[in-house]
PDB file of C-alpha atoms in Angstrom:
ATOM      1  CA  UNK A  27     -48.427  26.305  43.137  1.00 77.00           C
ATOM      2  CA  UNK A  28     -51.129  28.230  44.907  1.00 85.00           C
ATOM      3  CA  UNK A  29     -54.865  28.107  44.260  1.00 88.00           C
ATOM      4  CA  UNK A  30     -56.993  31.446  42.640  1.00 92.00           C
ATOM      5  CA  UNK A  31     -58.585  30.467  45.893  1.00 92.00           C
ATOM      6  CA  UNK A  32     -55.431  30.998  47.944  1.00 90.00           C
ATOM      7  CA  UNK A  33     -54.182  33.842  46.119  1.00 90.00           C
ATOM      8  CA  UNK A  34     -57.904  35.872  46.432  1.00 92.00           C
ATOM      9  CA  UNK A  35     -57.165  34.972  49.882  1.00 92.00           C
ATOM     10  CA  UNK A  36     -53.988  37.245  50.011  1.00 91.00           C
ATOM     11  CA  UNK A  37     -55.555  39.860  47.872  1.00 91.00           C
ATOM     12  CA  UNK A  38     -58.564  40.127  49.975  1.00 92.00           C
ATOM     13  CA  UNK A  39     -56.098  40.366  53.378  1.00 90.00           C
ATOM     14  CA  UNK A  40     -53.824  43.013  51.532  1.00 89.00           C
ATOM     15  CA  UNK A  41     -57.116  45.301  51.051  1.00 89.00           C
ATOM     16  CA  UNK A  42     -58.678  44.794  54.644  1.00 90.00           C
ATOM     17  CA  UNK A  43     -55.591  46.045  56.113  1.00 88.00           C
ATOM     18  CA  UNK A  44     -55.687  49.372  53.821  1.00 86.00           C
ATOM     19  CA  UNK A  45     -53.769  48.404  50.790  1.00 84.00           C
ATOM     20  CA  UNK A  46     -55.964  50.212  48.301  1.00 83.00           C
ATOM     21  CA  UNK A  47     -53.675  50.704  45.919  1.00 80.00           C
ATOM     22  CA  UNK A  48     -54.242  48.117  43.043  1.00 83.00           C
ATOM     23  CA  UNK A  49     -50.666  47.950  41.376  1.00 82.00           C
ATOM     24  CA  UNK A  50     -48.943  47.701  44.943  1.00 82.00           C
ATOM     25  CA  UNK A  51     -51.627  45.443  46.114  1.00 87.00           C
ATOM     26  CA  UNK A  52     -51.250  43.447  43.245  1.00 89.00           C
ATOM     27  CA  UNK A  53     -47.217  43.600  43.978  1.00 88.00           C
ATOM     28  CA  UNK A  54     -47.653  42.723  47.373  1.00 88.00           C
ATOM     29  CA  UNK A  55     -49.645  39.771  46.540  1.00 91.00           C
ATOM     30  CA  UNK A  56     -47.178  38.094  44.398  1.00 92.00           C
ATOM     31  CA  UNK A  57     -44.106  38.157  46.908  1.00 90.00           C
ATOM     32  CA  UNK A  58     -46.798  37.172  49.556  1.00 91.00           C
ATOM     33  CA  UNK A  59     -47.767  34.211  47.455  1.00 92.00           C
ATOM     34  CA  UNK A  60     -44.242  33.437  46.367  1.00 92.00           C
ATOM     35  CA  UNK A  61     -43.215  33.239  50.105  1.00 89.00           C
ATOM     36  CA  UNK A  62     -46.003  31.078  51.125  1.00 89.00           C
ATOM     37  CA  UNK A  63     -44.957  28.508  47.858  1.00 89.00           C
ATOM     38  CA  UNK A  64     -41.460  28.658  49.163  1.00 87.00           C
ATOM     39  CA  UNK A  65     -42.609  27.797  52.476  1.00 83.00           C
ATOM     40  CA  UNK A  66     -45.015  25.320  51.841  1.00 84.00           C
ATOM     41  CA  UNK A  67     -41.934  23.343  49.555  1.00 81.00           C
ATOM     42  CA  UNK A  68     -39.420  22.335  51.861  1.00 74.00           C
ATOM     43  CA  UNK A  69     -42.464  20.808  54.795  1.00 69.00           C
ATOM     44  CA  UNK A  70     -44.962  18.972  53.085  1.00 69.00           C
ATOM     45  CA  UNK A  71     -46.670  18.852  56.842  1.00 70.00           C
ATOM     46  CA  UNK A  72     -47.489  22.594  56.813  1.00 78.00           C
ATOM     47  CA  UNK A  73     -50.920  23.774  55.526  1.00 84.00           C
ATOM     48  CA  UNK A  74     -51.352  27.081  53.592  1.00 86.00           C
ATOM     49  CA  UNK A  75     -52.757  29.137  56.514  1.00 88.00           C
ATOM     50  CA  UNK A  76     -49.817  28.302  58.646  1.00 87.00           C
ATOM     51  CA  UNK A  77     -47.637  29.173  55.604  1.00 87.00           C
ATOM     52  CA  UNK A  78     -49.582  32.308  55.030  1.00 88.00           C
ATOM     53  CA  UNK A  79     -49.330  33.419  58.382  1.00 89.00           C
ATOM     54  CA  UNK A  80     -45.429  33.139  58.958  1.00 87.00           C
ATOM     55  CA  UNK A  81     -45.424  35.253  55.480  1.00 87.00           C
ATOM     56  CA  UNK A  82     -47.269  37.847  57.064  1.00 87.00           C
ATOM     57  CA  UNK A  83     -44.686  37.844  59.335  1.00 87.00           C
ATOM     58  CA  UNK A  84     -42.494  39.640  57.577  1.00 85.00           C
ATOM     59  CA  UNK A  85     -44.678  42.083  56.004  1.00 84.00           C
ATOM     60  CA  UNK A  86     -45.673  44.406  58.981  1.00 84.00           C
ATOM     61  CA  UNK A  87     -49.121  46.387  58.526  1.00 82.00           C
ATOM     62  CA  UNK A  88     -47.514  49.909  59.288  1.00 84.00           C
ATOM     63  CA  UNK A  89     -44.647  48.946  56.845  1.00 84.00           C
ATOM     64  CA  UNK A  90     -47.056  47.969  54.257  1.00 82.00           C
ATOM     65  CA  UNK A  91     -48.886  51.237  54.412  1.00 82.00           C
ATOM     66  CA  UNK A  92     -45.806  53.568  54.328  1.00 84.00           C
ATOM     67  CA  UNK A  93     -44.616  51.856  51.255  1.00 83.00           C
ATOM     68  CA  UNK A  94     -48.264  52.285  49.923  1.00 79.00           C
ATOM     69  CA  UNK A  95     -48.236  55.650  50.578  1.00 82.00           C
ATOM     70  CA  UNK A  96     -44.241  55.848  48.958  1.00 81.00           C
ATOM     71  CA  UNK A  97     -45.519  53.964  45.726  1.00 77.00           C
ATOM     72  CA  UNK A  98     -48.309  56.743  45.071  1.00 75.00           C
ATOM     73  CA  UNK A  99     -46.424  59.286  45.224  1.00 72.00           C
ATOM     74  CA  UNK A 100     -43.632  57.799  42.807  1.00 68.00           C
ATOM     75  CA  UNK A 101     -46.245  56.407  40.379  1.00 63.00           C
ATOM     76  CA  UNK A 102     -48.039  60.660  40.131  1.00 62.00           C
ATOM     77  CA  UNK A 103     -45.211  62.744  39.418  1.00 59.00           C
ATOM     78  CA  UNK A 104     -46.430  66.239  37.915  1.00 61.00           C
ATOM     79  CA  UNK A 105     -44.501  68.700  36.150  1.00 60.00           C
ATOM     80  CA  UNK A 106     -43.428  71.089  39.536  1.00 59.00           C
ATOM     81  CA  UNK A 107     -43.404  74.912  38.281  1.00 57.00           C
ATOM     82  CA  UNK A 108     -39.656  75.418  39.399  1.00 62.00           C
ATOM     83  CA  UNK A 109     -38.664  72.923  36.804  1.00 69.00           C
ATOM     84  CA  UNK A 110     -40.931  74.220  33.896  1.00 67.00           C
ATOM     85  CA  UNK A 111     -39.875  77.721  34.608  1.00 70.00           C
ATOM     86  CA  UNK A 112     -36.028  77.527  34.935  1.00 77.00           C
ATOM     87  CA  UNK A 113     -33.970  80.152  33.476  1.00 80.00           C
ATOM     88  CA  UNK A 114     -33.839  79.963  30.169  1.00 83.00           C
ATOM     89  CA  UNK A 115     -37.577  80.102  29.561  1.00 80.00           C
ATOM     90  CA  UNK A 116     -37.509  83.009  32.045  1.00 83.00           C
ATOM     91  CA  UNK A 117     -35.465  84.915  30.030  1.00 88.00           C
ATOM     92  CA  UNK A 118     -36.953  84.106  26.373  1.00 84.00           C
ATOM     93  CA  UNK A 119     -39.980  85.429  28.015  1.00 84.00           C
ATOM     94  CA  UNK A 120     -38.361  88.876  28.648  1.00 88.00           C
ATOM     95  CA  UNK A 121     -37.401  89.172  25.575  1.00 88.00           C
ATOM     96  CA  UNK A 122     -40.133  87.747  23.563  1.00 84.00           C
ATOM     97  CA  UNK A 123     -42.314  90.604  25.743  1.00 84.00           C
ATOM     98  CA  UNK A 124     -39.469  93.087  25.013  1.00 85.00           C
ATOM     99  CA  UNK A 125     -39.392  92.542  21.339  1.00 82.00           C
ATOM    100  CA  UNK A 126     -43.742  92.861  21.065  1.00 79.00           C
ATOM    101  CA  UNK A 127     -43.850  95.974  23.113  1.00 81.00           C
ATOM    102  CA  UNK A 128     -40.968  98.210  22.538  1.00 82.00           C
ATOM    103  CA  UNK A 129     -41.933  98.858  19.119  1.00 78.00           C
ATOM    104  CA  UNK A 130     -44.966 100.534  19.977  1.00 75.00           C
ATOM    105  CA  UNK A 131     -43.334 103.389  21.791  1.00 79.00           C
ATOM    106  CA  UNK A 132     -40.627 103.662  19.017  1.00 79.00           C
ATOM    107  CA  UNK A 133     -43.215 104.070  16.272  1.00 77.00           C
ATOM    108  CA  UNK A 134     -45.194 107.190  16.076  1.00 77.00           C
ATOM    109  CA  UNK A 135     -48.837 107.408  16.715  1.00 77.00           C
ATOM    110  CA  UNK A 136     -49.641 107.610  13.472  1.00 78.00           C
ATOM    111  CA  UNK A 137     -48.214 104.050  12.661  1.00 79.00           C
ATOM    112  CA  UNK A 138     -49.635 102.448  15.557  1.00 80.00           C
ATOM    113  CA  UNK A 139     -52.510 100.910  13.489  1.00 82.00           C
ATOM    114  CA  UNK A 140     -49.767  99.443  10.804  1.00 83.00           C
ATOM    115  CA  UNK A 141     -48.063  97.780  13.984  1.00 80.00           C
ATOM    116  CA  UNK A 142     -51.184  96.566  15.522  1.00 83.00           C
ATOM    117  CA  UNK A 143     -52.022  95.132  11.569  1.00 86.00           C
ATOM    118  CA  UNK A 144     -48.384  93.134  12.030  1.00 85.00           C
ATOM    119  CA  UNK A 145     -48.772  92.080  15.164  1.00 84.00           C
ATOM    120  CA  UNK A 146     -52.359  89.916  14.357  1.00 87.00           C
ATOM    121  CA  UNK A 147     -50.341  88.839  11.268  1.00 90.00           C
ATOM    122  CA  UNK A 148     -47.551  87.607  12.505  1.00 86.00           C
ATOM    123  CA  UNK A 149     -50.267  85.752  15.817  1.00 85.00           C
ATOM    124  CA  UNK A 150     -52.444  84.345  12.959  1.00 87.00           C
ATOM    125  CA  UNK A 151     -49.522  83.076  10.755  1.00 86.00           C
ATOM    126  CA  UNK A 152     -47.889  81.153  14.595  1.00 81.00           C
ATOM    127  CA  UNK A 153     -51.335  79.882  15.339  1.00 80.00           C
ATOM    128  CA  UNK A 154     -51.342  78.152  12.049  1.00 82.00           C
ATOM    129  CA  UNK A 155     -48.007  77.095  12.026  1.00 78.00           C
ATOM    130  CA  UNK A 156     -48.537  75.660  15.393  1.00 73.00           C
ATOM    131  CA  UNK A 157     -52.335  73.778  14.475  1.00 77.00           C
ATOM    132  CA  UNK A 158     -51.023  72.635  10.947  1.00 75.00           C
ATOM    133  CA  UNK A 159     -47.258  70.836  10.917  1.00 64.00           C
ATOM    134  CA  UNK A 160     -46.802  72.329   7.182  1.00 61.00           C
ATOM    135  CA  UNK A 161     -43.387  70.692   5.772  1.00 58.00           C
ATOM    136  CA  UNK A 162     -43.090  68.736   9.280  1.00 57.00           C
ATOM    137  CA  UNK A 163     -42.353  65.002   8.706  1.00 58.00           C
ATOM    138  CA  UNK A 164     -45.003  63.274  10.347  1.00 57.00           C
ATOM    139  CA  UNK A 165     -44.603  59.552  10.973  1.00 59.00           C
ATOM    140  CA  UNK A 166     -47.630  57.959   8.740  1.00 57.00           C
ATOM    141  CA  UNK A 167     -48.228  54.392   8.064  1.00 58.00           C
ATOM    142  CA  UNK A 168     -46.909  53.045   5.317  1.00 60.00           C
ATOM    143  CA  UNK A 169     -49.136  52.377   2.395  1.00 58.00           C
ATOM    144  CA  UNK A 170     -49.357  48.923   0.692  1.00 52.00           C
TER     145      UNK A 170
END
């Protein structure tokens, strides 16, 4: 079993070399550490550094930082605009836009302001439907 001593050692090699990272550094330190233990087992002769340094051994510095660089880019994964705006959402747009404006060169001019009187309606009745959940189940805690 290593030392906090031993393992701050590891941590504080891991971040001079450029891991800056905290969860791969963090990673990184455990199988460095867990190497080192399983080296330091089997010879009771060896001291930690030597131990530590044949561990670094197989953890190349240009290896390290590639697989850095990897983990960052797995760990932030946004929402890319070609998968939000696939087909289907292409096409509900059309016709949501369709359905608003066609109306208004249907009607005749003199109805325009009876449209224009449905159309808030009908925004003000889905903004409140979308800010209150009314008849929505909504998970609450239970009561005692």
């Amino acid at each position: 079993m290593l030392t906090k001593g031993q393992i701050q050692q590891i941590d504080t090699y891991l971040e001079s070399i450029g891991i800056e990272y905290f969860d791969f550094r963090q990673e990184l330190t455990d199988h460095i550490a867990e190497e080192v233990e399983q080296n330091l087992q089997p010879r009771k002769s060896v001291d930690f550094n030597a131990a530590f340094e044949e561990a670094k051994a197989h953890y190349p510095t240009k290896d390290l930082i590639e697989q850095q660089f990897i983990a960052k880019l797995d760990a932030y994964n946004p929402l890319k605009e070609w998968k939000y705006f696939n087909g289907k959402r292409i096409l509900n747009s059309i016709a949501v836009y369709t359905a608003a404006i066609l109306p208004a060169f249907l009607i005749s001019e003199k109805n325009l302001n009876f449209l224009l009187l449905i159309y808030v309606l009908f925004s003000a009745i889905e903004s409140l439907r979308m800010i209150f959940p009314f008849g929505r189940n909504i998970n609450r805690p239970e009561r005692n």
